[in-house]
């Protein structure tokens, strides 16, 4: 059973007894009555125990009633107030209701249901009002204590209201910001056009909200990076007249992004330099092998030839052994030539990248008779950046090898051209394509070879792409800006 604590003010003992008898007959609630002879006594009673409902007799003095209601409201004590008609000659029903009463009940003494319904309705009204107050209090707290700036801007982009967080971001007070044009007064000139488009798209309801990063002017005439999110705001049932903007200071985030970009750029430079050092070392080793060991093997072969010519006639076993050793030397010299060429192709330095690609594709065609490798190389090599030919050669070498090993294609085409101000390398096969559902390079799709190609291209300032489909073949492409010497630049 619900217990309802009831405070009665200005009700004499006769009415009190009648009211108690009437309410006691209600079986769904237990009414606990407290009688206060005056408003002062009522206030003291309310400080000790807050009632659920207050009954006031209509015979009380109106001035005292108003002071009581004001005092209760100042103390934020919310209880439903029900006026009981104890003076039938009183014409003040409207005054009671206007000054804070929830209900004015006439002829209450004979109707239990009316009394109970008024009490319950009053309690529910107070609960709803308290819920609204609590919600407003929470929203006010969010508005004032939020670390994110909140702006109310009219449709002309004039600031109507702002919270303290926004004042802290830009350094202006609320009075200084009032009626200030947001876009033209605070947003950096370079971002004003984008901000205008964002507001226009929101106001025209092309999108529910717009977000952009922009620099905002501070009171010290400096700029701070912010993220601005705007959406329309309207009261229920009325056309939108304002935009609500959330403003977050992202200066530290931008500084971290800039530091990260600088670190990435530095890492790319270091990686590119390491690759260049590797290629230089390979070139040095290849030359050492060719110039030193190759020369020694050639001298040994020449000495064996002289020994064979000077050997006595009839010494067949010695001659055969010399021929056998000479044959082994020739194979060793061929293998040494193969190793030095793979380490670094001398034709690249001697004749250029197109000659190196022709030599490599020709060698692959002779080694893999079941696959046809075609080359289309038509380019002005002076427009290739210094240091880039070896990258083009290594990417082509790896891509051709992958196509021969994995694609199952009968044809592989290689092209090196200049298109739209870029050096474009493209290797295409008609094979089975890369594994997986999506084209491109992921942990499950590509191996170390593709990753090496990708890094070589990126570290050299190019763009690497893969296009592949199941049973549709694979195209590996890389592009770099053309090289324009400083002397030719205007």
XYZ file of C-alpha atoms in Angstrom:
490
model
C 0.000 0.000 0.000
C 1.289 3.447 -0.930
C 2.021 5.777 1.980
C 1.173 9.444 1.255
C 2.396 12.001 3.773
C -0.113 14.857 3.844
C 0.330 18.293 5.422
C -2.841 20.279 6.229
C -2.717 24.053 6.762
C -5.535 26.339 7.967
C -8.041 23.541 8.548
C -9.934 23.471 11.846
C -10.505 20.325 13.912
C -13.985 19.749 12.472
C -12.793 19.687 8.859
C -9.678 17.772 9.886
C -11.786 14.960 11.394
C -14.031 14.815 8.334
C -11.062 14.759 5.976
C -9.356 12.008 7.955
C -12.523 9.866 7.845
C -12.921 10.371 4.114
C -9.305 9.562 3.246
C -9.217 6.560 5.574
C -11.909 4.937 3.461
C -9.523 4.830 0.480
C -8.022 1.345 0.506
C -5.299 1.834 -2.149
C -3.255 4.396 -0.188
C -2.432 5.081 3.440
C -2.758 8.803 4.143
C -0.693 10.056 7.065
C -1.999 13.481 8.086
C -0.044 16.257 9.804
C -1.954 19.361 10.909
C -0.278 22.824 10.948
C -2.175 25.712 12.521
C -0.196 28.386 10.637
C 2.114 28.830 7.694
C 5.075 29.282 10.028
C 4.349 25.980 11.704
C 3.943 24.413 8.266
C 7.378 25.639 7.160
C 8.947 24.196 10.304
C 7.182 20.877 9.706
C 8.316 20.775 6.074
C 11.963 21.203 7.092
C 11.683 18.150 9.332
C 9.835 15.903 6.856
C 8.954 16.715 3.278
C 5.267 15.964 2.599
C 3.964 14.396 -0.584
C 1.011 16.803 -0.813
C -0.132 19.986 0.948
C -3.828 20.733 1.682
C -4.668 24.381 2.408
C -8.065 25.597 3.559
C -9.629 28.380 1.505
C -10.299 30.374 4.659
C -6.576 31.304 5.046
C -5.417 34.855 4.434
C -4.367 35.334 0.789
C -1.308 37.418 1.635
C 0.033 34.730 3.971
C -0.690 32.078 1.355
C 1.333 33.970 -1.275
C 4.314 34.440 1.065
C 4.209 30.726 1.894
C 4.191 29.711 -1.763
C 7.081 32.102 -2.538
C 9.128 30.771 0.376
C 8.520 27.173 -0.639
C 9.518 27.939 -4.237
C 12.680 29.748 -3.091
C 13.684 26.683 -1.087
C 13.012 24.522 -4.161
C 10.464 22.441 -2.225
C 8.128 20.960 -4.795
C 4.879 19.515 -3.465
C 1.450 19.605 -5.038
C -0.763 22.212 -3.369
C -4.516 21.519 -3.185
C -6.928 24.170 -1.932
C -9.885 22.742 -0.020
C -12.995 24.886 -0.023
C -13.613 25.512 3.656
C -15.159 28.944 3.130
C -17.922 28.829 0.552
C -18.146 32.619 0.563
C -14.533 32.983 -0.677
C -14.337 34.252 -4.273
C -10.553 33.711 -4.543
C -10.405 30.421 -6.474
C -8.629 31.994 -9.455
C -6.133 33.796 -7.170
C -5.158 30.514 -5.529
C -4.597 28.773 -8.827
C -2.705 31.752 -10.258
C -0.403 31.818 -7.234
C 0.812 28.247 -7.253
C -2.086 25.934 -6.349
C -2.522 22.796 -8.433
C -6.230 22.230 -7.716
C -9.149 23.997 -6.051
C -11.716 21.461 -4.806
C -15.316 22.397 -4.048
C -17.615 20.278 -1.898
C -14.732 17.869 -1.304
C -16.040 16.405 1.943
C -18.406 13.890 0.358
C -16.236 12.563 -2.557
C -13.271 10.315 -1.760
C -12.423 9.651 -5.418
C -12.130 13.325 -6.286
C -9.766 13.900 -3.384
C -7.584 10.917 -4.198
C -7.471 11.658 -7.913
C -6.473 15.254 -7.183
C -3.700 14.068 -4.850
C -2.342 11.536 -7.340
C -2.618 13.957 -10.258
C -0.807 16.610 -8.237
C 1.972 14.206 -7.299
C 2.385 13.124 -10.940
C 2.475 16.745 -12.080
C 5.189 17.544 -9.566
C 7.178 14.474 -10.587
C 6.974 15.504 -14.236
C 7.976 19.054 -13.356
C 10.893 17.770 -11.279
C 12.001 15.545 -14.170
C 11.951 18.555 -16.483
C 13.876 20.640 -13.960
C 16.458 17.893 -13.477
C 16.830 17.510 -17.238
C 17.246 21.256 -17.661
C 19.754 21.301 -14.814
C 21.760 18.510 -16.434
C 21.669 20.180 -19.821
C 22.707 23.475 -18.235
C 25.586 21.683 -16.541
C 26.648 20.080 -19.800
C 26.468 23.463 -21.519
C 28.481 25.360 -18.923
C 30.948 22.691 -17.813
C 31.605 20.995 -21.134
C 35.221 21.048 -22.341
C 33.910 21.413 -25.913
C 32.820 24.838 -27.093
C 29.098 25.202 -27.815
C 27.722 27.993 -29.987
C 24.216 29.066 -30.914
C 24.375 30.829 -34.279
C 21.479 32.365 -36.175
C 20.861 31.732 -39.858
C 22.988 34.784 -40.727
C 25.871 33.089 -38.887
C 25.845 35.659 -36.080
C 26.768 34.293 -32.657
C 23.757 34.417 -30.351
C 25.147 32.552 -27.347
C 28.243 30.605 -26.373
C 29.403 28.553 -23.404
C 32.540 29.245 -21.315
C 34.537 26.536 -23.114
C 34.298 28.427 -26.410
C 35.361 31.643 -24.697
C 38.421 29.809 -23.390
C 39.262 28.559 -26.895
C 39.169 31.982 -28.593
C 39.816 34.255 -25.592
C 36.758 36.505 -26.173
C 34.087 36.986 -23.513
C 30.458 36.108 -24.119
C 29.537 39.807 -24.487
C 32.331 40.343 -27.033
C 31.199 37.332 -29.037
C 27.514 38.264 -29.053
C 26.365 39.209 -32.604
C 29.890 38.558 -33.971
C 29.851 36.977 -37.477
C 31.328 33.530 -36.934
C 32.616 32.866 -40.448
C 33.976 36.297 -41.363
C 35.278 37.370 -37.945
C 36.691 34.196 -36.419
C 37.445 31.633 -39.139
C 40.743 31.952 -41.021
C 40.316 33.558 -44.481
C 41.668 30.448 -46.211
C 38.905 28.316 -44.644
C 36.011 30.801 -44.886
C 34.782 29.491 -48.238
C 34.672 25.887 -46.993
C 32.906 27.012 -43.818
C 30.353 28.937 -45.877
C 29.605 25.859 -47.969
C 29.249 23.766 -44.811
C 26.741 26.201 -43.262
C 24.843 26.458 -46.547
C 24.500 22.677 -46.821
C 23.135 22.505 -43.257
C 20.745 25.438 -43.643
C 19.388 24.028 -46.914
C 19.034 20.650 -45.156
C 21.169 18.908 -47.765
C 22.796 17.128 -44.840
C 21.852 16.950 -41.159
C 25.266 18.062 -39.922
C 28.512 19.410 -41.355
C 31.990 18.909 -39.951
C 35.197 20.659 -40.932
C 38.588 21.472 -39.504
C 39.464 25.150 -39.561
C 41.640 27.736 -37.856
C 39.903 30.231 -35.563
C 41.161 33.660 -34.625
C 41.812 34.320 -30.962
C 41.684 37.608 -29.094
C 45.499 37.727 -29.309
C 45.185 37.748 -33.149
C 46.705 34.273 -33.404
C 44.977 31.206 -34.833
C 44.166 27.904 -33.217
C 43.090 24.723 -34.987
C 39.519 23.614 -34.247
C 37.056 20.990 -35.404
C 33.663 22.554 -36.074
C 30.444 20.517 -36.210
C 27.187 22.326 -37.045
C 23.556 21.237 -37.224
C 20.175 22.953 -37.356
C 18.294 23.651 -34.135
C 14.605 24.393 -33.835
C 11.987 24.360 -31.126
C 9.250 21.773 -31.465
C 6.809 22.638 -34.231
C 8.660 25.738 -35.437
C 10.977 26.289 -38.429
C 14.693 26.189 -37.676
C 16.089 29.594 -36.746
C 19.493 28.636 -35.332
C 22.486 26.393 -35.844
C 24.172 24.632 -32.954
C 27.942 24.398 -33.383
C 30.297 22.203 -31.393
C 33.877 23.483 -31.400
C 36.799 21.349 -30.242
C 40.348 22.657 -29.892
C 42.535 20.246 -31.896
C 45.757 22.270 -31.868
C 47.662 19.577 -29.975
C 46.258 16.925 -32.310
C 47.414 18.927 -35.331
C 50.870 19.357 -33.822
C 51.077 15.592 -33.286
C 49.946 15.006 -36.889
C 52.605 17.394 -38.171
C 55.254 15.697 -36.042
C 54.102 12.315 -37.332
C 54.249 13.509 -40.937
C 57.733 14.899 -40.349
C 58.800 11.578 -38.791
C 57.318 9.651 -41.714
C 59.086 11.917 -44.198
C 62.349 11.478 -42.289
C 61.834 7.706 -42.216
C 61.206 7.692 -45.961
C 64.395 9.648 -46.537
C 66.380 7.279 -44.342
C 64.852 4.206 -46.029
C 65.481 5.634 -49.485
C 69.061 6.419 -48.487
C 69.520 2.868 -47.163
C 68.219 1.415 -50.421
C 70.585 3.661 -52.319
C 73.489 2.526 -50.127
C 72.495 -1.112 -50.728
C 72.489 -0.582 -54.488
C 75.843 1.204 -54.322
C 77.280 -1.673 -52.309
C 75.891 -4.213 -54.766
C 77.398 -2.218 -57.615
C 80.776 -2.136 -55.830
C 80.706 -5.889 -55.079
C 79.720 -6.689 -58.654
C 82.609 -4.639 -59.993
C 85.053 -6.171 -57.524
C 83.967 -9.673 -58.524
C 84.212 -8.836 -62.196
C 87.464 -6.890 -62.050
C 89.412 -8.979 -59.528
C 88.122 -12.568 -59.388
C 87.062 -12.462 -63.029
C 90.558 -11.317 -64.035
C 92.200 -14.036 -61.972
C 89.974 -16.738 -63.484
C 90.741 -15.403 -66.960
C 94.475 -15.517 -66.227
C 94.175 -19.079 -64.952
C 92.311 -20.121 -68.113
C 94.999 -18.485 -70.272
C 97.763 -20.261 -68.321
C 96.020 -23.597 -68.741
C 95.792 -22.999 -72.468
C 99.508 -22.264 -72.636
C 100.209 -25.361 -70.539
C 98.162 -27.493 -72.913
C 100.099 -26.166 -75.894
C 103.451 -26.807 -74.246
C 102.683 -30.299 -72.952
C 104.666 -33.135 -74.593
C 102.968 -34.934 -77.462
C 101.478 -38.214 -76.456
C 100.584 -37.138 -72.912
C 96.829 -37.647 -73.514
C 95.763 -37.956 -69.848
C 97.400 -34.607 -68.994
C 95.751 -32.866 -71.963
C 92.325 -34.239 -71.040
C 92.722 -33.055 -67.472
C 93.699 -29.591 -68.676
C 90.613 -29.483 -70.959
C 88.398 -30.581 -68.073
C 89.794 -27.883 -65.802
C 89.386 -25.287 -68.567
C 85.749 -26.313 -68.995
C 85.140 -25.920 -65.253
C 86.772 -22.476 -65.370
C 84.473 -21.414 -68.215
C 81.412 -22.517 -66.197
C 82.742 -20.702 -63.127
C 83.289 -17.533 -65.136
C 79.733 -17.779 -66.555
C 78.309 -18.219 -63.069
C 80.372 -15.290 -61.829
C 79.011 -13.200 -64.694
C 75.456 -14.256 -63.746
C 76.011 -13.330 -60.086
C 77.547 -9.942 -60.851
C 74.755 -9.140 -63.308
C 72.089 -9.982 -60.741
C 73.899 -7.925 -58.130
C 73.902 -4.930 -60.428
C 73.445 -4.908 -64.215
C 76.359 -2.979 -65.774
C 74.242 -2.251 -68.836
C 72.125 0.071 -66.669
C 75.056 2.421 -66.083
C 76.495 1.969 -69.553
C 73.400 2.210 -71.798
C 70.451 3.274 -69.612
C 67.181 1.842 -68.310
C 65.582 0.993 -71.682
C 68.617 -1.060 -72.724
C 68.670 -2.739 -69.318
C 64.991 -3.702 -69.636
C 65.564 -5.032 -73.177
C 68.489 -7.105 -71.920
C 66.518 -8.467 -68.946
C 63.357 -9.349 -70.892
C 65.501 -10.975 -73.580
C 67.273 -13.067 -70.951
C 63.925 -14.100 -69.409
C 62.529 -15.047 -72.838
C 65.522 -17.290 -73.466
C 65.197 -18.873 -70.011
C 61.382 -19.406 -70.120
C 60.489 -20.620 -73.572
C 56.814 -21.239 -72.652
C 56.126 -17.572 -71.805
C 56.353 -14.597 -74.129
C 57.578 -11.359 -72.536
C 57.071 -8.211 -74.592
C 58.568 -4.790 -73.903
C 57.414 -1.372 -74.987
C 59.878 1.281 -73.825
C 59.598 4.711 -75.395
C 60.811 7.476 -73.151
C 63.286 10.327 -72.928
C 65.653 9.045 -70.254
C 66.802 12.541 -69.388
C 63.341 13.094 -67.879
C 63.868 10.305 -65.364
C 64.990 11.443 -61.929
C 68.565 10.536 -60.944
C 68.617 7.343 -58.921
C 65.252 6.212 -60.323
C 66.495 3.852 -63.117
C 67.655 1.212 -60.618
C 64.236 1.404 -58.879
C 62.452 0.894 -62.215
C 64.747 -2.021 -63.001
C 64.273 -3.724 -59.598
C 60.471 -3.341 -59.690
C 60.355 -4.726 -63.240
C 62.663 -7.579 -62.280
C 60.509 -8.577 -59.277
C 57.177 -8.147 -61.103
C 58.291 -10.244 -64.086
C 59.592 -12.957 -61.774
C 56.280 -13.038 -59.839
C 54.277 -13.245 -63.051
C 56.447 -16.100 -64.378
C 56.275 -17.989 -61.090
C 52.684 -17.504 -59.924
C 50.348 -16.215 -62.645
C 50.312 -19.150 -65.079
C 50.002 -16.601 -67.884
C 51.460 -17.293 -71.326
C 52.191 -13.613 -71.927
C 53.687 -10.829 -69.841
C 53.879 -7.268 -71.129
C 56.188 -4.564 -69.805
C 55.846 -0.897 -70.736
C 57.773 2.210 -69.715
C 56.244 5.431 -71.027
C 55.613 9.042 -70.156
C 51.940 9.936 -69.684
C 50.441 13.192 -68.404
C 53.688 14.457 -66.938
C 54.543 11.207 -65.185
C 56.914 8.313 -65.780
C 54.695 5.208 -65.898
C 55.889 1.622 -65.506
C 53.317 -1.122 -66.086
C 53.728 -4.924 -65.921
C 50.640 -6.940 -66.959
C 49.871 -10.653 -67.151
C 46.748 -12.607 -68.124
C 46.977 -15.152 -65.332
C 44.954 -16.289 -62.331
C 45.163 -12.997 -60.422
C 46.036 -12.414 -56.812
C 44.434 -14.577 -54.109
C 41.694 -13.112 -51.897
C 38.487 -11.227 -52.586
C 39.771 -7.678 -52.896
C 42.531 -6.471 -55.210
C 45.506 -4.806 -53.612
C 48.076 -5.562 -51.003
C 46.928 -6.891 -47.638
C 48.473 -9.225 -45.108
C 46.743 -12.221 -46.715
C 47.192 -11.191 -50.345
C 50.734 -10.115 -51.013
C 54.092 -11.372 -49.935
C 57.503 -9.882 -49.388
C 58.148 -9.353 -53.093
C 55.178 -7.040 -53.582
C 55.936 -5.262 -50.316
C 59.511 -4.634 -51.466
C 58.250 -3.212 -54.752
C 55.766 -1.010 -52.945
C 58.355 0.378 -50.545
C 60.899 0.999 -53.307
C 58.334 3.007 -55.269
C 57.069 4.962 -52.267
C 60.539 5.744 -50.935
C 61.534 7.072 -54.344
C 58.550 9.464 -54.391
C 56.279 7.396 -56.616
C 52.819 5.840 -56.430
C 52.393 2.054 -56.474
C 49.174 0.326 -57.569
C 47.905 -3.215 -58.086
C 44.847 -4.137 -60.127
C 43.847 -7.786 -60.041
C 40.807 -9.971 -60.517
C 40.227 -13.685 -60.293
C 41.145 -15.234 -63.673
C 41.527 -11.692 -65.058
C 45.240 -11.265 -64.585
C 47.243 -8.734 -62.617
C 48.601 -5.304 -63.495
C 51.334 -3.761 -61.390
C 51.930 -0.098 -62.097
C 54.198 2.565 -60.666
C 54.386 6.229 -61.549
C 56.776 9.054 -60.716
C 56.827 12.760 -61.606
C 59.014 13.590 -64.573
C 62.403 15.088 -63.798
C 62.900 18.718 -64.778
C 66.423 20.030 -64.118
C 66.626 23.196 -62.026
C 68.183 25.043 -64.980
C 65.073 24.305 -67.104
C 62.564 25.433 -64.445
C 61.167 28.924 -64.820
